[in-house]
């Protein structure tokens, strides 16, 4: 039996790769406008980087990481997300010394051993963005507006939900209120919630079980437990979003699957992808750099979008464009013409034109068919007649118009002139 890819690991085929490239291009272009720089970080990290940042009592760390012992006996993990690795690099290379506010993004594969389904993979790709060095609420609004702009420029429609998870001054009090509430719940809770109410009470609010959710309708709201500083911060974030005319919904039940968040959190959600509603998500993590032994008071905020989910949404919400065709297919008949075509094609390519030809000496009819399959804008026809006359035929494949162009023996300058003509059209 032939070997297949692992479950939850997907090939991205040439037919869809252009959509990926478009997403990345739009993202890079927008990040550039907002003064972000790209950083590339390794796929493998020491396991403790993730357990210390994402949190021991999270699903990701408890049951989803690809962790193994390497040949030196060290515990290694394939990154389940980008934030921890980017912050590790930020601290390791003292990037804060270069500039007080660092704006970084990274694009690449992440790994989580989840149950695969539509929009949920074990190897998936994130566009992951971080801003380090400021806790100003305007920064939160600006970053959310950037995420919104990215989706708008991709012509996608999603909803924005925001929340505040408080800070070390007010979160413990809310946690206690939640623990007390959970102890008073009379109906049975699902197994996950029973466990989480001891280990990570906040996460129960995210439970998908209907019976649990029914009981949590009466749960305390984090917004009512924020300290004055967090309340003001959250209000200022909302004011910023309103100023920029970004529509949002405040959702006090929104908790995140990673423990590092403080204050602002947000999710970009859709109901178009079944159970996988979040296309992107993020939030503030003001204590995280210190927790990873970096500078103590180094606030940060970021988000990540799942590229697979963006692709699915693009397929549903927009007419995905056909892959672009090539500029020119050079058709040749006979050995002399094929030699000439070979040289012309290479010169055109050197001049920036997407050119190709048939190397196998197939019939004229077959070559024309191939030009059609390649979606060529033009064909250049070099047959025996054309060679004798010194006039090659350039055919516009859409309009079917043909023009004869005089050919000289000076192949390189002639091809360069043709390249300039094609690039101008
Ligand atoms: P996250 O919510 O775990 O946050 O993931 C962000 C996005 O990655 C999700 O909204 C989703 O689009 C995509 N995603 C997550 N898991 C999968 C999966 N198994 N298959 C396909 N797509 C998936 C983070 O990872 C944080 N590091 C975001 C962040 C950056 N917060 C601050 N800075």
Coordinates of C-alpha atoms and ligand atoms in Angstrom, one line a residue:
X1 CA 0.0 0.0 0.0
X2 CA 1.3 3.4 -0.9
X3 CA 2.4 5.7 2.0
X4 CA -0.1 8.5 2.8
X5 CA 0.3 11.7 4.8
X6 CA -0.3 11.6 8.5
X7 CA -3.9 12.2 9.8
X8 CA -4.4 15.9 10.2
X9 CA -1.4 16.8 8.0
X10 CA -2.3 18.2 4.7
X11 CA -0.6 18.9 1.4
X12 CA -1.2 22.3 0.0
X13 CA -1.5 21.6 -3.7
X14 CA -0.5 23.9 -6.6
X15 CA -4.3 24.5 -7.3
X16 CA -4.7 26.2 -3.9
X17 CA -1.3 27.6 -3.3
X18 CA -2.1 30.8 -5.1
X19 CA -4.8 31.5 -2.5
X20 CA -2.2 31.0 0.2
X21 CA 0.3 33.3 -1.6
X22 CA -2.4 36.0 -1.9
X23 CA -3.2 35.9 1.8
X24 CA 0.4 36.1 2.8
X25 CA 1.0 38.9 0.3
X26 CA -1.9 41.0 1.6
X27 CA -0.8 40.3 5.2
X28 CA 2.8 41.3 4.6
X29 CA 1.7 44.4 2.7
X30 CA -0.6 45.5 5.6
X31 CA 2.0 44.7 8.3
X32 CA 4.5 46.8 6.4
X33 CA 2.1 49.8 6.5
X34 CA 1.8 49.3 10.3
X35 CA 5.6 49.2 10.7
X36 CA 5.9 45.5 11.5
X37 CA 9.1 43.4 10.8
X38 CA 9.2 39.7 10.1
X39 CA 10.9 37.3 12.4
X40 CA 11.5 33.6 11.7
X41 CA 11.8 31.3 14.7
X42 CA 12.5 27.6 14.9
X43 CA 9.8 24.9 14.8
X44 CA 11.4 23.0 17.7
X45 CA 11.8 24.5 21.2
X46 CA 12.4 23.2 24.7
X47 CA 9.2 21.9 26.1
X48 CA 9.3 24.1 29.2
X49 CA 9.0 27.2 27.0
X50 CA 5.4 26.2 26.2
X51 CA 4.4 24.8 29.6
X52 CA 5.6 28.0 31.3
X53 CA 3.9 30.4 28.9
X54 CA 0.7 28.7 27.6
X55 CA 0.1 27.1 31.0
X56 CA 0.4 23.6 32.5
X57 CA -3.4 23.3 32.9
X58 CA -4.4 24.1 29.3
X59 CA -5.6 21.6 26.7
X60 CA -2.7 22.5 24.5
X61 CA -0.1 21.6 27.1
X62 CA -2.0 18.8 28.8
X63 CA -2.9 16.8 25.7
X64 CA -2.1 18.4 22.4
X65 CA 1.6 19.0 22.1
X66 CA 3.9 17.0 19.9
X67 CA 6.5 16.4 22.6
X68 CA 9.4 13.9 22.4
X69 CA 12.8 13.2 23.9
X70 CA 15.6 13.9 21.4
X71 CA 18.8 11.9 21.0
X72 CA 20.4 13.9 23.9
X73 CA 17.6 13.0 26.3
X74 CA 16.1 16.6 26.2
X75 CA 12.4 17.2 26.1
X76 CA 11.6 18.9 22.8
X77 CA 8.2 20.2 21.5
X78 CA 7.0 21.2 18.0
X79 CA 5.7 24.7 18.5
X80 CA 1.9 24.7 19.0
X81 CA 1.7 28.5 18.5
X82 CA 4.0 31.3 17.6
X83 CA 3.9 33.8 20.6
X84 CA 6.1 31.8 23.0
X85 CA 8.8 31.3 20.4
X86 CA 8.8 35.0 19.3
X87 CA 9.0 36.1 22.9
X88 CA 11.8 33.7 23.6
X89 CA 13.7 35.2 20.6
X90 CA 12.9 38.7 21.7
X91 CA 14.3 38.1 25.2
X92 CA 17.3 36.0 24.0
X93 CA 18.4 38.7 21.5
X94 CA 17.5 41.7 23.8
X95 CA 15.4 43.1 20.9
X96 CA 13.9 45.7 23.3
X97 CA 17.3 47.4 23.5
X98 CA 17.1 48.1 19.7
X99 CA 13.7 49.8 19.9
X100 CA 11.4 50.5 22.8
X101 CA 8.4 49.2 20.9
X102 CA 8.9 46.0 18.8
X103 CA 6.3 45.0 16.2
X104 CA 7.0 41.5 14.9
X105 CA 5.2 39.0 12.8
X106 CA 5.9 35.4 11.8
X107 CA 4.2 33.1 9.3
X108 CA 4.5 29.3 9.5
X109 CA 3.4 25.9 10.6
X110 CA 2.2 25.1 14.1
X111 CA 1.4 21.6 15.5
X112 CA -1.4 20.5 17.9
X113 CA -2.6 16.9 18.3
X114 CA -6.3 17.8 18.1
X115 CA -9.1 15.7 16.6
X116 CA -8.9 16.7 12.9
X117 CA -12.1 18.1 11.3
X118 CA -13.0 20.8 8.8
X119 CA -10.8 23.8 9.6
X120 CA -8.9 21.9 12.4
X121 CA -5.7 20.2 11.6
X122 CA -2.7 18.8 13.4
X123 CA -0.3 20.8 11.3
X124 CA -1.8 24.2 10.6
X125 CA -0.4 27.6 9.6
X126 CA -0.6 30.8 11.5
X127 CA 0.0 34.4 10.6
X128 CA 1.1 35.5 14.1
X129 CA 1.7 39.1 15.2
X130 CA 3.1 40.6 18.4
X131 CA 3.7 44.1 19.7
X132 CA 6.0 44.4 22.7
X133 CA 6.7 47.4 24.9
X134 CA 3.5 49.2 25.3
X135 CA 0.3 48.7 27.3
X136 CA -1.6 51.7 25.9
X137 CA -5.2 50.9 25.0
X138 CA -4.8 52.7 21.7
X139 CA -2.2 50.1 20.8
X140 CA -4.9 47.4 21.4
X141 CA -7.4 49.2 19.2
X142 CA -4.7 49.8 16.5
X143 CA -3.8 46.1 16.5
X144 CA -7.4 44.9 16.3
X145 CA -8.0 47.5 13.5
X146 CA -5.0 46.0 11.7
X147 CA -6.5 42.5 12.0
X148 CA -9.8 43.9 10.8
X149 CA -8.1 45.6 7.8
X150 CA -6.5 42.4 6.8
X151 CA -9.8 40.6 6.7
X152 CA -11.5 43.5 4.9
X153 CA -8.8 43.6 2.2
X154 CA -9.3 39.9 1.7
X155 CA -13.0 40.7 1.3
X156 CA -14.0 38.5 4.2
X157 CA -16.8 39.1 6.6
X158 CA -16.4 38.1 10.2
X159 CA -17.5 39.4 13.6
X160 CA -15.3 40.8 16.2
X161 CA -15.8 39.9 19.9
X162 CA -13.8 41.4 22.6
X163 CA -13.4 41.0 26.4
X164 CA -11.1 41.9 29.2
X165 CA -9.7 39.2 31.4
X166 CA -8.4 41.6 34.1
X167 CA -5.0 41.7 35.7
X168 CA -3.2 40.1 38.6
X169 CA -4.9 42.6 40.9
X170 CA -8.5 41.7 40.0
X171 CA -8.4 38.2 38.3
X172 CA -7.9 36.3 41.7
X173 CA -11.1 37.8 43.1
X174 CA -13.0 36.9 40.0
X175 CA -11.5 33.4 40.0
X176 CA -12.7 33.0 43.6
X177 CA -16.2 34.2 42.7
X178 CA -16.3 31.6 39.9
X179 CA -15.0 28.8 42.2
X180 CA -17.8 29.7 44.7
X181 CA -20.4 29.7 41.9
X182 CA -19.2 26.4 40.5
X183 CA -19.4 24.9 44.0
X184 CA -23.0 26.1 44.2
X185 CA -24.1 24.5 40.8
X186 CA -26.6 21.9 41.6
X187 CA -26.8 20.0 38.3
X188 CA -24.0 17.6 37.2
X189 CA -21.1 19.2 35.3
X190 CA -19.3 17.4 32.5
X191 CA -16.0 15.6 33.3
X192 CA -13.9 18.4 31.8
X193 CA -15.6 21.1 33.9
X194 CA -15.3 19.0 37.0
X195 CA -11.6 18.8 36.5
X196 CA -11.2 22.4 35.3
X197 CA -13.0 23.9 38.3
X198 CA -10.0 22.7 40.3
X199 CA -7.2 23.4 37.8
X200 CA -8.4 26.3 35.6
X201 CA -11.8 27.6 36.6
X202 CA -12.0 30.3 33.9
X203 CA -11.9 27.7 31.2
X204 CA -15.3 26.2 32.2
X205 CA -17.0 29.2 30.6
X206 CA -15.8 27.9 27.3
X207 CA -17.4 24.5 27.7
X208 CA -19.4 23.3 24.7
X209 CA -21.7 21.0 26.8
X210 CA -25.3 22.4 26.7
X211 CA -26.1 21.2 30.2
X212 CA -23.1 23.0 31.6
X213 CA -23.8 26.2 29.6
X214 CA -27.4 26.2 30.9
X215 CA -26.0 26.3 34.4
X216 CA -23.4 28.9 33.6
X217 CA -26.0 31.4 32.6
X218 CA -26.0 32.6 36.2
X219 CA -22.2 32.6 36.4
X220 CA -20.5 35.8 37.6
X221 CA -19.2 38.1 34.8
X222 CA -15.6 39.1 34.7
X223 CA -16.5 42.6 33.5
X224 CA -18.2 43.2 36.9
X225 CA -15.0 42.2 38.7
X226 CA -12.5 44.3 36.9
X227 CA -10.4 46.7 39.0
X228 CA -10.8 50.4 38.1
X229 CA -7.6 50.4 36.1
X230 CA -8.7 47.4 34.0
X231 CA -12.2 48.9 33.6
X232 CA -10.7 52.2 32.3
X233 CA -8.3 50.3 30.0
X234 CA -11.1 48.2 28.5
X235 CA -13.3 51.3 28.0
X236 CA -10.4 53.1 26.2
X237 CA -9.9 50.1 23.9
X238 CA -13.6 50.2 23.0
X239 CA -13.4 54.0 22.4
X240 CA -10.5 53.5 20.1
X241 CA -12.4 50.9 18.1
X242 CA -15.4 53.2 17.9
X243 CA -13.2 56.0 16.6
X244 CA -11.9 53.8 13.9
X245 CA -15.4 52.6 13.1
X246 CA -14.6 48.9 13.8
X247 CA -17.8 47.1 14.7
X248 CA -17.4 44.9 17.8
X249 CA -19.4 43.0 20.4
X250 CA -18.4 42.8 24.0
X251 CA -18.6 39.1 25.1
X252 CA -17.8 38.6 28.8
X253 CA -18.0 34.8 28.4
X254 CA -15.1 34.8 26.0
X255 CA -12.1 33.1 27.6
X256 CA -9.0 31.9 25.7
X257 CA -7.3 28.5 25.5
X258 CA -4.0 29.9 26.6
X259 CA -3.3 31.1 30.1
X260 CA -1.0 34.0 29.4
X261 CA -3.7 36.6 28.6
X262 CA -4.4 39.7 30.7
X263 CA -6.8 42.5 30.0
X264 CA -7.9 42.8 26.3
X265 CA -8.7 39.5 24.5
X266 CA -10.5 39.3 21.1
X267 CA -11.7 36.8 18.6
X268 CA -12.6 37.1 14.9
X269 CA -15.4 34.7 14.5
X270 CA -17.7 33.3 11.8
X271 CA -20.5 30.7 11.7
X272 CA -19.5 29.7 8.2
X273 CA -16.9 27.1 9.3
X274 CA -19.0 24.8 11.5
X275 CA -17.6 24.1 14.9
X276 CA -14.4 26.0 14.1
X277 CA -15.6 29.5 14.6
X278 CA -12.4 31.5 15.2
X279 CA -10.5 32.6 12.1
X280 CA -8.2 34.6 14.3
X281 CA -7.8 35.4 18.0
X282 CA -5.4 37.2 20.4
X283 CA -5.0 39.4 23.3
X284 CA -2.8 41.2 25.8
X285 CA -0.2 39.3 27.8
X286 CA 1.5 41.9 30.1
X287 CA 3.2 39.5 32.5
X288 CA 4.5 37.0 29.9
X289 CA 7.9 38.4 29.1
X290 CA 8.7 38.7 32.8
X291 CA 7.4 35.1 33.3
X292 CA 9.9 33.9 30.7
X293 CA 12.7 35.7 32.6
X294 CA 12.8 38.7 30.3
X295 CA 12.6 42.3 31.4
X296 CA 10.0 42.5 34.2
X297 CA 7.7 45.3 33.0
X298 CA 7.4 44.5 29.3
X299 CA 3.8 44.5 28.2
X300 CA 2.7 42.9 25.0
X301 CA -0.3 42.1 22.8
X302 CA -0.8 40.0 19.7
X303 CA -3.0 37.8 17.6
X304 CA -2.8 34.9 15.2
X305 CA -5.0 33.9 12.2
X306 CA -5.2 30.4 10.9
X307 CA -4.4 30.4 7.2
X308 CA -6.4 27.1 6.5
X309 CA -9.5 28.8 8.0
X310 CA -8.9 31.9 5.9
X311 CA -8.6 29.8 2.8
X312 CA -11.8 27.9 3.6
X313 CA -13.6 31.2 4.2
X314 CA -12.2 32.7 1.0
X315 CA -13.6 29.7 -0.9
X316 CA -17.0 30.3 0.6
X317 CA -17.3 34.0 0.6
X318 CA -15.5 35.2 -2.5
X319 CA -15.1 34.0 -6.0
X320 CA -11.6 32.6 -5.8
X321 CA -9.7 33.7 -8.9
X322 CA -8.3 31.1 -11.3
X323 CA -4.5 30.7 -11.0
X324 CA -2.9 33.3 -13.3
X325 CA -1.8 32.2 -16.7
X326 CA 1.7 32.5 -18.2
X327 CA 2.7 35.4 -20.4
X328 CA 3.8 33.5 -23.5
X329 CA 4.1 30.0 -25.0
X330 CA 6.6 29.7 -27.8
X331 CA 5.5 27.2 -30.4
X332 CA 8.1 25.8 -32.7
X333 CA 8.3 23.3 -35.5
X334 CA 11.5 21.6 -36.6
X335 CA 15.0 21.4 -35.1
X336 CA 16.2 24.9 -36.1
X337 CA 13.0 26.5 -34.8
X338 CA 13.2 24.6 -31.6
X339 CA 16.8 25.7 -31.0
X340 CA 15.7 29.3 -31.6
X341 CA 12.7 29.0 -29.4
X342 CA 14.9 27.5 -26.6
X343 CA 17.1 30.6 -26.6
X344 CA 14.2 33.0 -27.0
X345 CA 12.4 31.5 -24.0
X346 CA 15.4 31.7 -21.8
X347 CA 16.1 35.3 -22.7
X348 CA 12.4 36.2 -22.1
X349 CA 12.6 34.6 -18.7
X350 CA 15.8 36.5 -17.9
X351 CA 13.9 39.7 -18.8
X352 CA 11.1 39.0 -16.4
X353 CA 8.6 37.3 -18.7
X354 CA 6.8 34.1 -17.7
X355 CA 7.6 32.1 -20.9
X356 CA 7.6 28.5 -21.7
X357 CA 7.8 26.0 -24.7
X358 CA 7.4 22.3 -25.4
X359 CA 10.8 20.6 -25.1
X360 CA 9.6 17.2 -26.6
X361 CA 9.1 18.3 -30.2
X362 CA 5.3 17.6 -30.3
X363 CA 3.1 18.5 -33.2
X364 CA 2.0 22.1 -33.7
X365 CA -1.6 21.2 -32.7
X366 CA -0.4 19.6 -29.4
X367 CA 1.7 22.6 -28.6
X368 CA -1.3 25.0 -29.2
X369 CA -3.4 22.8 -26.9
X370 CA -0.6 23.0 -24.2
X371 CA -0.6 26.8 -24.6
X372 CA -4.3 26.7 -23.9
X373 CA -3.9 24.6 -20.8
X374 CA -1.1 26.9 -19.5
X375 CA -3.5 29.8 -19.9
X376 CA -1.0 31.7 -22.1
X377 CA -1.8 35.3 -22.9
X378 CA 0.3 35.0 -26.1
X379 CA 1.8 32.4 -28.4
X380 CA 4.8 33.1 -30.5
X381 CA 4.8 30.8 -33.6
X382 CA 8.0 29.7 -35.2
X383 CA 7.4 27.3 -38.1
X384 CA 9.5 26.6 -41.1
X385 CA 7.7 29.3 -43.2
X386 CA 8.1 31.9 -40.5
X387 CA 11.8 31.1 -40.3
X388 CA 12.3 31.4 -44.1
X389 CA 10.4 34.7 -44.2
X390 CA 12.1 36.1 -41.2
X391 CA 8.6 37.0 -39.8
X392 CA 7.5 35.4 -36.6
X393 CA 3.8 35.4 -35.6
X394 CA 2.6 36.7 -32.2
X395 CA -0.9 35.7 -31.4
X396 CA -3.1 37.2 -28.7
X397 CA -4.8 34.1 -27.3
X398 CA -7.9 36.0 -26.1
X399 CA -8.7 38.2 -29.1
X400 CA -7.1 35.7 -31.6
X401 CA -5.5 38.7 -33.3
X402 CA -2.1 38.0 -34.9
X403 CA 0.8 40.2 -35.8
X404 CA 3.9 39.5 -37.7
X405 CA 7.1 40.6 -36.2
X406 CA 10.3 40.8 -38.2
X407 CA 13.0 38.6 -36.8
X408 CA 16.7 39.4 -36.9
X409 CA 19.6 37.1 -36.2
X410 CA 20.4 39.1 -33.1
X411 CA 18.4 36.8 -30.8
X412 CA 19.2 38.4 -27.5
X413 CA 18.3 42.1 -28.3
X414 CA 15.3 40.9 -30.3
X415 CA 14.0 38.8 -27.4
X416 CA 14.6 41.7 -25.0
X417 CA 12.6 44.0 -27.2
X418 CA 9.8 41.4 -27.3
X419 CA 10.0 41.1 -23.5
X420 CA 9.6 44.9 -23.1
X421 CA 6.6 44.8 -25.5
X422 CA 4.9 41.9 -23.5
X423 CA 5.6 43.5 -20.1
X424 CA 4.0 46.7 -21.3
X425 CA 0.8 45.1 -22.6
Ligands
LIG1 P1 -5.1 30.5 19.2 O1 -6.5 31.0 19.5 O2 -4.8 29.2 19.9 O3 -4.1 31.6 19.6 O4 -5.0 30.3 17.7 C1 -5.1 31.4 16.8 C2 -5.8 30.9 15.5 O5 -5.1 29.8 14.9 C3 -7.2 30.4 15.7 O6 -8.1 31.4 15.7 C4 -7.4 29.5 14.4 O7 -7.7 30.3 13.3 C5 -6.0 29.0 14.2 N1 -5.9 27.6 14.8 C6 -5.7 27.2 16.0 N2 -5.6 25.9 16.1 C7 -5.9 25.4 14.9 C8 -6.0 24.1 14.3 N3 -5.8 23.0 15.0 N4 -6.2 23.9 13.0 C9 -6.4 25.1 12.2 N5 -6.3 26.3 12.7 C10 -6.0 26.5 14.0 C11 -2.8 31.5 19.5 O8 -2.2 30.6 19.0 C12 -2.1 32.7 20.1 N6 -0.6 32.5 20.0 C13 -2.5 34.0 19.4 C14 -1.8 35.2 19.9 C15 -0.7 35.8 19.4 N7 -2.1 35.8 21.1 C16 -1.2 36.8 21.3 N8 -0.4 36.8 20.3

